[in-house]
Short mmCIF file of C-alpha atoms in Angstrom, two decimals:
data_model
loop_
_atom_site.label_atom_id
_atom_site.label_comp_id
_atom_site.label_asym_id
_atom_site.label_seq_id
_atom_site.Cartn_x
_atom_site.Cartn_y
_atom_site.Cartn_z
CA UNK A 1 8.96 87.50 25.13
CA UNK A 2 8.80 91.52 25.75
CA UNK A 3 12.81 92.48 26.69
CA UNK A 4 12.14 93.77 30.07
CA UNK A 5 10.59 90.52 31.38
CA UNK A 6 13.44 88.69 29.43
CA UNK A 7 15.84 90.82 32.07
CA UNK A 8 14.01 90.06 34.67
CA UNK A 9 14.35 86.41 34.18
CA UNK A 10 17.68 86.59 33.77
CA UNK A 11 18.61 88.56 36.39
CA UNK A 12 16.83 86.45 38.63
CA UNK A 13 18.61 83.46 37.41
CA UNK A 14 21.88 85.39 37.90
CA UNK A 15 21.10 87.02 41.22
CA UNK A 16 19.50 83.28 42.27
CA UNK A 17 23.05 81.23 41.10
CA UNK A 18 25.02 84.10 42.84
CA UNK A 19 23.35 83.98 46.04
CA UNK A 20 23.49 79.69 46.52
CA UNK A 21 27.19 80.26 45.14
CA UNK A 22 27.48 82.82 48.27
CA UNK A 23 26.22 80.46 50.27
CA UNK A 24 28.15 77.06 48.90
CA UNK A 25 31.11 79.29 48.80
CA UNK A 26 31.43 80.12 52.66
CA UNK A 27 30.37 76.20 53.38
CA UNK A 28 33.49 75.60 52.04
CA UNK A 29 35.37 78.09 53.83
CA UNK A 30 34.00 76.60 56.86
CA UNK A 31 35.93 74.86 59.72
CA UNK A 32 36.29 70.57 59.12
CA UNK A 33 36.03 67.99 61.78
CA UNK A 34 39.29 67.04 62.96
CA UNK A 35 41.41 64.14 61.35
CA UNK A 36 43.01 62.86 64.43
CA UNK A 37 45.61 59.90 64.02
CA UNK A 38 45.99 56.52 65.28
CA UNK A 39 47.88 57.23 68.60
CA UNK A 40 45.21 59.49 69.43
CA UNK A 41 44.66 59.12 73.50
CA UNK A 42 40.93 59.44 73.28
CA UNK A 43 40.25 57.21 70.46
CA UNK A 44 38.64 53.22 70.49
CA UNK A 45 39.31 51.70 66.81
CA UNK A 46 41.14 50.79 63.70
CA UNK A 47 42.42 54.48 62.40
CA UNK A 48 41.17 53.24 58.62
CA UNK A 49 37.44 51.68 59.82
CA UNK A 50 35.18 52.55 57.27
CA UNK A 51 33.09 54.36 59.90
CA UNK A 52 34.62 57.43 61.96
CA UNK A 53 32.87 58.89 64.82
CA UNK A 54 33.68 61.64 66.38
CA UNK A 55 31.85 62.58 69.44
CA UNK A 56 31.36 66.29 71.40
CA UNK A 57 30.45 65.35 74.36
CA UNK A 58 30.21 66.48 78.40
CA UNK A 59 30.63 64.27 81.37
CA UNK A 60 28.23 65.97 83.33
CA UNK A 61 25.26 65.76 80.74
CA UNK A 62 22.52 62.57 81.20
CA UNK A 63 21.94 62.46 77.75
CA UNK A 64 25.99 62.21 77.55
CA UNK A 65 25.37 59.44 79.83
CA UNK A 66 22.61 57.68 78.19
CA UNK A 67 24.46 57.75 74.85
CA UNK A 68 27.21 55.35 76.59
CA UNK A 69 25.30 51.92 76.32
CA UNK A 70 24.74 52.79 72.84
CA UNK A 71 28.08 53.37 71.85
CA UNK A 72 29.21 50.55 73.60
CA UNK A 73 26.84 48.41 71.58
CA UNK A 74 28.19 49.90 68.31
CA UNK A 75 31.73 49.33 69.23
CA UNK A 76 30.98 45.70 70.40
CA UNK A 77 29.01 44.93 67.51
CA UNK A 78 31.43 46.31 64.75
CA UNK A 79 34.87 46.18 66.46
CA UNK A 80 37.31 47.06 63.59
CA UNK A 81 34.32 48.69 61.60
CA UNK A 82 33.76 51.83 63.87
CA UNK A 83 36.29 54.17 64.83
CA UNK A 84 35.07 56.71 68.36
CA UNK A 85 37.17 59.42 68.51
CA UNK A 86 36.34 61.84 72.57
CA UNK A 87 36.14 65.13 72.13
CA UNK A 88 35.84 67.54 75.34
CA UNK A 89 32.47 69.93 75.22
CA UNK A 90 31.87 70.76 78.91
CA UNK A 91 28.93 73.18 78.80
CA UNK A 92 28.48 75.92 80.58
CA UNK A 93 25.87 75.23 83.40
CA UNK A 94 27.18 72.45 84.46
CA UNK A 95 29.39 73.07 87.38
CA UNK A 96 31.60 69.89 88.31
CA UNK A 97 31.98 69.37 84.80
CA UNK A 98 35.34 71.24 83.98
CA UNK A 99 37.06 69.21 86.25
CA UNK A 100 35.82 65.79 85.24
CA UNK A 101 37.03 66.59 82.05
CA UNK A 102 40.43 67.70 83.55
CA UNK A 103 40.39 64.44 85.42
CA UNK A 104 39.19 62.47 82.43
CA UNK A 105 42.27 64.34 80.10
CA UNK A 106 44.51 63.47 82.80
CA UNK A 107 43.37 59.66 82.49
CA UNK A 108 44.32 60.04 78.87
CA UNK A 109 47.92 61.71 79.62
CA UNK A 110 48.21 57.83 81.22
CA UNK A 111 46.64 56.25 78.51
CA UNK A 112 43.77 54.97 80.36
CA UNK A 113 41.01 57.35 79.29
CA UNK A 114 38.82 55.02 78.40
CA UNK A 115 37.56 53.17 81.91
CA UNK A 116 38.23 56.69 83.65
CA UNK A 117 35.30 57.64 81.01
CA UNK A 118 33.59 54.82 81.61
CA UNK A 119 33.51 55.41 85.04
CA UNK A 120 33.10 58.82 84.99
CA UNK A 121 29.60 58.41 82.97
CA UNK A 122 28.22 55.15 84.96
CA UNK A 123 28.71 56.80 88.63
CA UNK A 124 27.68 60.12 87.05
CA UNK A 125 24.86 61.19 89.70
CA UNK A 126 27.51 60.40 92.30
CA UNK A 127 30.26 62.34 91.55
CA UNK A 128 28.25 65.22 89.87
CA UNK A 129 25.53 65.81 92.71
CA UNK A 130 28.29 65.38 95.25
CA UNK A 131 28.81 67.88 98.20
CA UNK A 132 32.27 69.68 98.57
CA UNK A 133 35.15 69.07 96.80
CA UNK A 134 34.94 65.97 94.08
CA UNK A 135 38.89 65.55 93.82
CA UNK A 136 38.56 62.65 96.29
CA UNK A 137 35.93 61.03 94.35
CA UNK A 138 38.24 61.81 91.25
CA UNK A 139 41.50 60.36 92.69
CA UNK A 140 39.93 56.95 93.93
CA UNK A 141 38.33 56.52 90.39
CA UNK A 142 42.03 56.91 89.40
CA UNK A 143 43.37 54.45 92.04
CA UNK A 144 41.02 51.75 91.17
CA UNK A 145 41.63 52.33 87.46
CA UNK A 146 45.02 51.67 88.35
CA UNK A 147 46.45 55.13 87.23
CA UNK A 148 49.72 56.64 88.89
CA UNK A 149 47.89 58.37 91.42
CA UNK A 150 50.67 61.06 92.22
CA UNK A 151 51.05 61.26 88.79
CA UNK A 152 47.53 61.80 88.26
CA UNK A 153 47.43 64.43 91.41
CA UNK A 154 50.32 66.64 89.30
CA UNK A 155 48.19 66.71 86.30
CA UNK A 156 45.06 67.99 88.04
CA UNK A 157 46.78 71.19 88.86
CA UNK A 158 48.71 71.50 85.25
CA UNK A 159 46.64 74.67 83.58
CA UNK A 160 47.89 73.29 80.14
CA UNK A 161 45.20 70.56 80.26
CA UNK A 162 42.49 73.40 80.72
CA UNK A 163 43.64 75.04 77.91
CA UNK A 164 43.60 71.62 75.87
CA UNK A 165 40.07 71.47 76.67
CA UNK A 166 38.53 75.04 75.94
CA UNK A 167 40.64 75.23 72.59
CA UNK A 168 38.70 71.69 71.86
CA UNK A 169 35.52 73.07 73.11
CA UNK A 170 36.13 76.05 70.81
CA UNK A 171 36.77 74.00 67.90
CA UNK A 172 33.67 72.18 68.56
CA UNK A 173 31.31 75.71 68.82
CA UNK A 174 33.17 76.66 65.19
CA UNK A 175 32.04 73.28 63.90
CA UNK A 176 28.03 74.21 65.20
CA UNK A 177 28.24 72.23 68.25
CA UNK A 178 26.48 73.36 70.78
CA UNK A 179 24.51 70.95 72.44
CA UNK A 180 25.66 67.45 73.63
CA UNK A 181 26.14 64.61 72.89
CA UNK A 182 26.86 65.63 68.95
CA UNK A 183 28.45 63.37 66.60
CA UNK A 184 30.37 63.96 63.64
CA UNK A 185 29.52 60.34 61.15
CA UNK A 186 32.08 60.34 58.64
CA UNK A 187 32.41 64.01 58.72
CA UNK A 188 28.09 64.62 59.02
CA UNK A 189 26.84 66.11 61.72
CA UNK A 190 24.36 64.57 63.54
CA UNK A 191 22.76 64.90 67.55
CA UNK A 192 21.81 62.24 69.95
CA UNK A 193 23.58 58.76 69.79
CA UNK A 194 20.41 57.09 68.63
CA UNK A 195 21.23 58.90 64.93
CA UNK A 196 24.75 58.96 64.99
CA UNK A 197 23.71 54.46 65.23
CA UNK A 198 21.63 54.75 62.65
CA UNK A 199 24.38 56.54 60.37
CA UNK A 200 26.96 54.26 61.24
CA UNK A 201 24.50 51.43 60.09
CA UNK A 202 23.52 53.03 57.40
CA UNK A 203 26.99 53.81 56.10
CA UNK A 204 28.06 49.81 56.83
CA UNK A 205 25.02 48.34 55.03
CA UNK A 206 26.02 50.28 51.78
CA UNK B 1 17.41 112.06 42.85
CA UNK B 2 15.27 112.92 45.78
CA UNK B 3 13.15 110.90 47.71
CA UNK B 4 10.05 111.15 49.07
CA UNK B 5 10.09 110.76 53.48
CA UNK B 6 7.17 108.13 52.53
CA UNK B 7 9.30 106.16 50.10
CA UNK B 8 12.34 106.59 52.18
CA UNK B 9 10.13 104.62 54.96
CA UNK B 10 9.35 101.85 52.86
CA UNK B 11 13.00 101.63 51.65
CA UNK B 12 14.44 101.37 55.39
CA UNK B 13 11.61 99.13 56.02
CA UNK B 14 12.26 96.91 53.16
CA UNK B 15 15.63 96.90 53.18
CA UNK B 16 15.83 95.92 57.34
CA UNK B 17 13.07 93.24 56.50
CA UNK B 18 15.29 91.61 54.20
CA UNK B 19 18.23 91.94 56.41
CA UNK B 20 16.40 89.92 58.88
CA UNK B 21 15.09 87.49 56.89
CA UNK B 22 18.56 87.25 55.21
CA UNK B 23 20.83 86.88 58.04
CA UNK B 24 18.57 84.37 59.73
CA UNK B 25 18.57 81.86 56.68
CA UNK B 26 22.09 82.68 56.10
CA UNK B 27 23.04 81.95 59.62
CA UNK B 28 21.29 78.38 59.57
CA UNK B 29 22.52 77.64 56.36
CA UNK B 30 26.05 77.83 57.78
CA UNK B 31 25.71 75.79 60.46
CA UNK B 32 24.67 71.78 60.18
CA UNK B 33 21.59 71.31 59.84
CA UNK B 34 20.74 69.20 62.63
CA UNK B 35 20.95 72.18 65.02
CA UNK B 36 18.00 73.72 63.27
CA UNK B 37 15.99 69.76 63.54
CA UNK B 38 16.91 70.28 67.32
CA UNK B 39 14.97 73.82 67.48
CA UNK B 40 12.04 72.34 65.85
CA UNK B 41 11.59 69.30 67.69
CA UNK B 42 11.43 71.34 70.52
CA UNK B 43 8.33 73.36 69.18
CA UNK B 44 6.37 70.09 69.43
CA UNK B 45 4.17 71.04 66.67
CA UNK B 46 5.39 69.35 63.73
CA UNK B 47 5.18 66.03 62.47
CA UNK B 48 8.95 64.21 63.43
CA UNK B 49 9.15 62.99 59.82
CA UNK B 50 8.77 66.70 58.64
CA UNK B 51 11.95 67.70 60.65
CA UNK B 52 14.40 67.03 58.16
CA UNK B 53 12.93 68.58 54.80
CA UNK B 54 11.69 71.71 57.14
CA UNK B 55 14.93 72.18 58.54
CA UNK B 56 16.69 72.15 55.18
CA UNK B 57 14.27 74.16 53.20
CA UNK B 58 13.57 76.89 55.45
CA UNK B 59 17.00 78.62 55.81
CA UNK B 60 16.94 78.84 51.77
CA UNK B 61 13.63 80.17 51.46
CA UNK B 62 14.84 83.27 54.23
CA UNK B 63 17.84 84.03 52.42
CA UNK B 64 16.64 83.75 49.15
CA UNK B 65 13.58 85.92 50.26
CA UNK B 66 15.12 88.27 52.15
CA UNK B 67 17.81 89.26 49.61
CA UNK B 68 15.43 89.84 46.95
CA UNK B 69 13.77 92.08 49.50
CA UNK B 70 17.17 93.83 50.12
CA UNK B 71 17.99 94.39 46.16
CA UNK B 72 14.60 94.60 45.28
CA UNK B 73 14.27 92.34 42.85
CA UNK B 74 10.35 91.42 42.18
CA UNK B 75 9.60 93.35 45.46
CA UNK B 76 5.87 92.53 45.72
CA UNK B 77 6.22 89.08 45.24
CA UNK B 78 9.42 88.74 47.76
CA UNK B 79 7.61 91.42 50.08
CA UNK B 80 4.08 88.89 49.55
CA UNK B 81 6.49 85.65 50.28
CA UNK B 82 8.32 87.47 53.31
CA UNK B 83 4.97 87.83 54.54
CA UNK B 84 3.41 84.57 54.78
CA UNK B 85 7.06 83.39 56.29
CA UNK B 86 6.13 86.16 59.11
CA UNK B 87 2.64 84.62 59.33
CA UNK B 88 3.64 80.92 59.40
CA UNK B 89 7.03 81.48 61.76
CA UNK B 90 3.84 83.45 64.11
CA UNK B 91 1.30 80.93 63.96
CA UNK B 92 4.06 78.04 64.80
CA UNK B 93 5.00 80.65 67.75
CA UNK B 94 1.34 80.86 68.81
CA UNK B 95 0.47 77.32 68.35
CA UNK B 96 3.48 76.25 70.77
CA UNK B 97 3.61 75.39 74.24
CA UNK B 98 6.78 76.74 74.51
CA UNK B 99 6.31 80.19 74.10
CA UNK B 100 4.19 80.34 77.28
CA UNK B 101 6.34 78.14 79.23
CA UNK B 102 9.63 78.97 78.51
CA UNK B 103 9.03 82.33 76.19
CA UNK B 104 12.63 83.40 77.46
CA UNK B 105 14.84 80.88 75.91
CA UNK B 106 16.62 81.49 72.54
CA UNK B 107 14.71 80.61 69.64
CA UNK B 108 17.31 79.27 67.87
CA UNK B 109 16.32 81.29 64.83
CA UNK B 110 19.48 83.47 64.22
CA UNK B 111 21.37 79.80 64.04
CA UNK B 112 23.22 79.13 67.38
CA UNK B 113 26.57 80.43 67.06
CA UNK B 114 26.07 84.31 65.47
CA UNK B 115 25.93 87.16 67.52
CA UNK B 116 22.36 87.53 67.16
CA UNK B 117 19.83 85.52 69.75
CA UNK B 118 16.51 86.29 70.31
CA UNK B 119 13.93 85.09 73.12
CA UNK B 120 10.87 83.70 71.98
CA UNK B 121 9.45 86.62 72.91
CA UNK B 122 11.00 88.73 71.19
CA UNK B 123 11.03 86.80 67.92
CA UNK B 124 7.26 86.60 68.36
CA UNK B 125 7.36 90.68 68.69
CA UNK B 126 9.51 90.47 65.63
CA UNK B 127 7.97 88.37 63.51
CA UNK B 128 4.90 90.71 64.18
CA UNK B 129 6.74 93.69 62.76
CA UNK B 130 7.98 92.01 60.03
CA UNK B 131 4.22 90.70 58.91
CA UNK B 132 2.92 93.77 59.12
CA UNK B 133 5.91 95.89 57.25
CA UNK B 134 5.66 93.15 54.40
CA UNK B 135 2.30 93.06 54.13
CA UNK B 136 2.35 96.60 53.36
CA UNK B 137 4.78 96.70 51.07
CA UNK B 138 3.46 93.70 48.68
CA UNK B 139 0.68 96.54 48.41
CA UNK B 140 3.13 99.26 47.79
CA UNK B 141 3.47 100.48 44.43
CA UNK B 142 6.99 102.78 45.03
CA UNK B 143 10.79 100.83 45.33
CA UNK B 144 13.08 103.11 44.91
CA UNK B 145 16.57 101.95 44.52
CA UNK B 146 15.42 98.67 43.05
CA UNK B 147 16.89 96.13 40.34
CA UNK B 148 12.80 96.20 39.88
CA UNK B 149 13.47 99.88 39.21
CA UNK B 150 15.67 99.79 36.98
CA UNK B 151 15.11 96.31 34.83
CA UNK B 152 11.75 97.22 34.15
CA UNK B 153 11.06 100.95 34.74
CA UNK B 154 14.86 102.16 33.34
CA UNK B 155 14.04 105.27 35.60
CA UNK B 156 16.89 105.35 37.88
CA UNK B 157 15.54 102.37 39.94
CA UNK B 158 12.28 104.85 40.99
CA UNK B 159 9.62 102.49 40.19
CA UNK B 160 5.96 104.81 40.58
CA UNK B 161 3.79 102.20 38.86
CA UNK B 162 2.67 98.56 39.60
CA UNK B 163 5.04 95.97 38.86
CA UNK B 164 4.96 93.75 36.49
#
């Protein structure tokens, strides 16, 4: 083999390796999904299941909604298999949304996230298509979930929650969320709740 | 060493192609690569079980590409492979619905959280450019300030015959 085609191979070998290092290299810089203990408010499972799924999600998004039965299912069907693990992503367009989440953070302050979530996605059209102000609609959901309503009426006004919220959402946009509902399956990323099933079955028929 | 204005051209040309094709790969390849399966499902042209390998292969292919465009390693054969990327991201374009219906969203091609978004429009005008530029340089026979220059030349990366 002629030397100057002999360099060019191995440059190109070099300059190929270097490049995918580059590439592998800032992967691994890259932000992780968070590892978010037991006593985690927004949280529904054992903190060691062998399946962890954390979701991005928005309250005011249909798909959001849709995803709920199917989650359900998967928590029903494998109760101290599948860890679910809330995480706020109200985007941008969607106008009632910021304050659902508020609403739905204050639930957790309470420890009753879950139903308010529940609630929040099942009377979804309701609440998000409502005219005027939805704080009424918000503070009877808390009554009948049997929150401390005054309690509930402080937190709605706290800015800290707000900020709990964006620096979540912000998280979520460093991880490559951007669309919702997106799932994080033992740390892979995955969108829709249809695939984040299927990798949660996948993982438990291993 | 001087420089021809025709070769200096070709070198801004060559060396912005492969900073496009560069920064979009790299872009995807940092982010999961679901985001990517998103953007194609939405083109409604390809075959669902195709997703996947598409969406993984692709970003590679444009950064590999488009940094051997930039250093100008084996320039013909990068510029040759740059352009049948151009022709193929065009044709998807063109064959989609969505260009015509909604030819003002983002295109998702720049990944989705860079500071670079481009309509679908625009891409398409882009995409054009970029055909065309590396087209004409997989014909060229001049890259200065090449690693082709210098590996196989050895005249201070001005490279004034075919490659190799």
């Amino acid at each position: 083999m002629s030397s100057p085609r002999l360099a060019t191979i191995s440059t190109g070998a070099v300059l190929t390796a270097f490049l995918v290092g580059v590439v592998l290299l800032l992967r691994l810089l890259q932000p992780k999904p968070p590892s978010l203990g037991e006593d985690f408010p927004r949280s529904q499972g054992p903190a060691e299941a062998p399946v962890q799924i954390i979701e991005y999600s928005d309250f005011e998004c249909p798909a959001c909604s849709a995803a709920l039965p199917v989650l359900q299912q998967l928590r029903d069907r494998y109760p101290d298999k599948v860890r679910l693990v809330y995480q706020h992503f109200p985007l941008d367009g969607h106008r009632r949304s910021p304050l659902a989440h508020h609403a739905a953070e204050c639930a957790a302050r309470q420890k009753k996230f879950w139903p308010f979530h529940d609630r929040l996605y099942r009377d979804q059209p309701a609440w998000s298509k409502a005219e005027g102000s939805v704080i009424e609609i918000f503070l009877r959901f808390a009554l009948e979930q049997g929150l401390n309503v005054d309690e509930f009426a402080r937190c709605l006004s706290d800015t800290s929650v707000e900020r709990t919220i964006l620096e979540e959402k912000t998280a979520g946009s460093g991880l490559g969320v951007n669309s919702t509902p997106s799932f994080f399956v033992n740390g892979k990323f995955v969108i829709g709740a249809f695939r984040a099933q299927e990798e949660a079955e996948r993982i438990l028929s291993k | 060493m001087k420089i021809r204005r025709g070769d200096a051209f070709w070198l801004v040309a060559r060396i912005l192609v492969g900073f496009i094709f560069a920064y979009a790969g790299l872009a995807k390849l940092l982010e999961p690569a679901a985001n990517f399966e998103a953007v194609l499902l939405k083109y409604g042209i390809f075959a669902p079980s195709w997703i996947p390998g598409l969406a993984r292969i692709v970003p590679w292919i444009e950064w590999l590409v488009g940094c051997f465009l930039m250093a100008g390693y084996l320039p013909r054969w990068a510029a040759a492979s740059a352009s049948l990327v151009a022709l193929a991201f065009l044709v998807t374009l063109g064959s989609s619905e969505l260009l015509l219906k909604s030819g003002g969203t983002d295109c998702g091609c720049f990944g989705q959280s860079g500071w670079l978004h481009l309509s679908l429009r625009q891409i398409f005008a882009v995409d054009l450019v970029n055909f065309v530029l590396a087209l004409r340089l997989s014909f060229s026979t001049s890259f200065p300030f090449s690693l082709h220059g210098f590996l196989v030349k050895g005249n201070g990366g001005r490279d004034d015959t075919n490659e190799k």
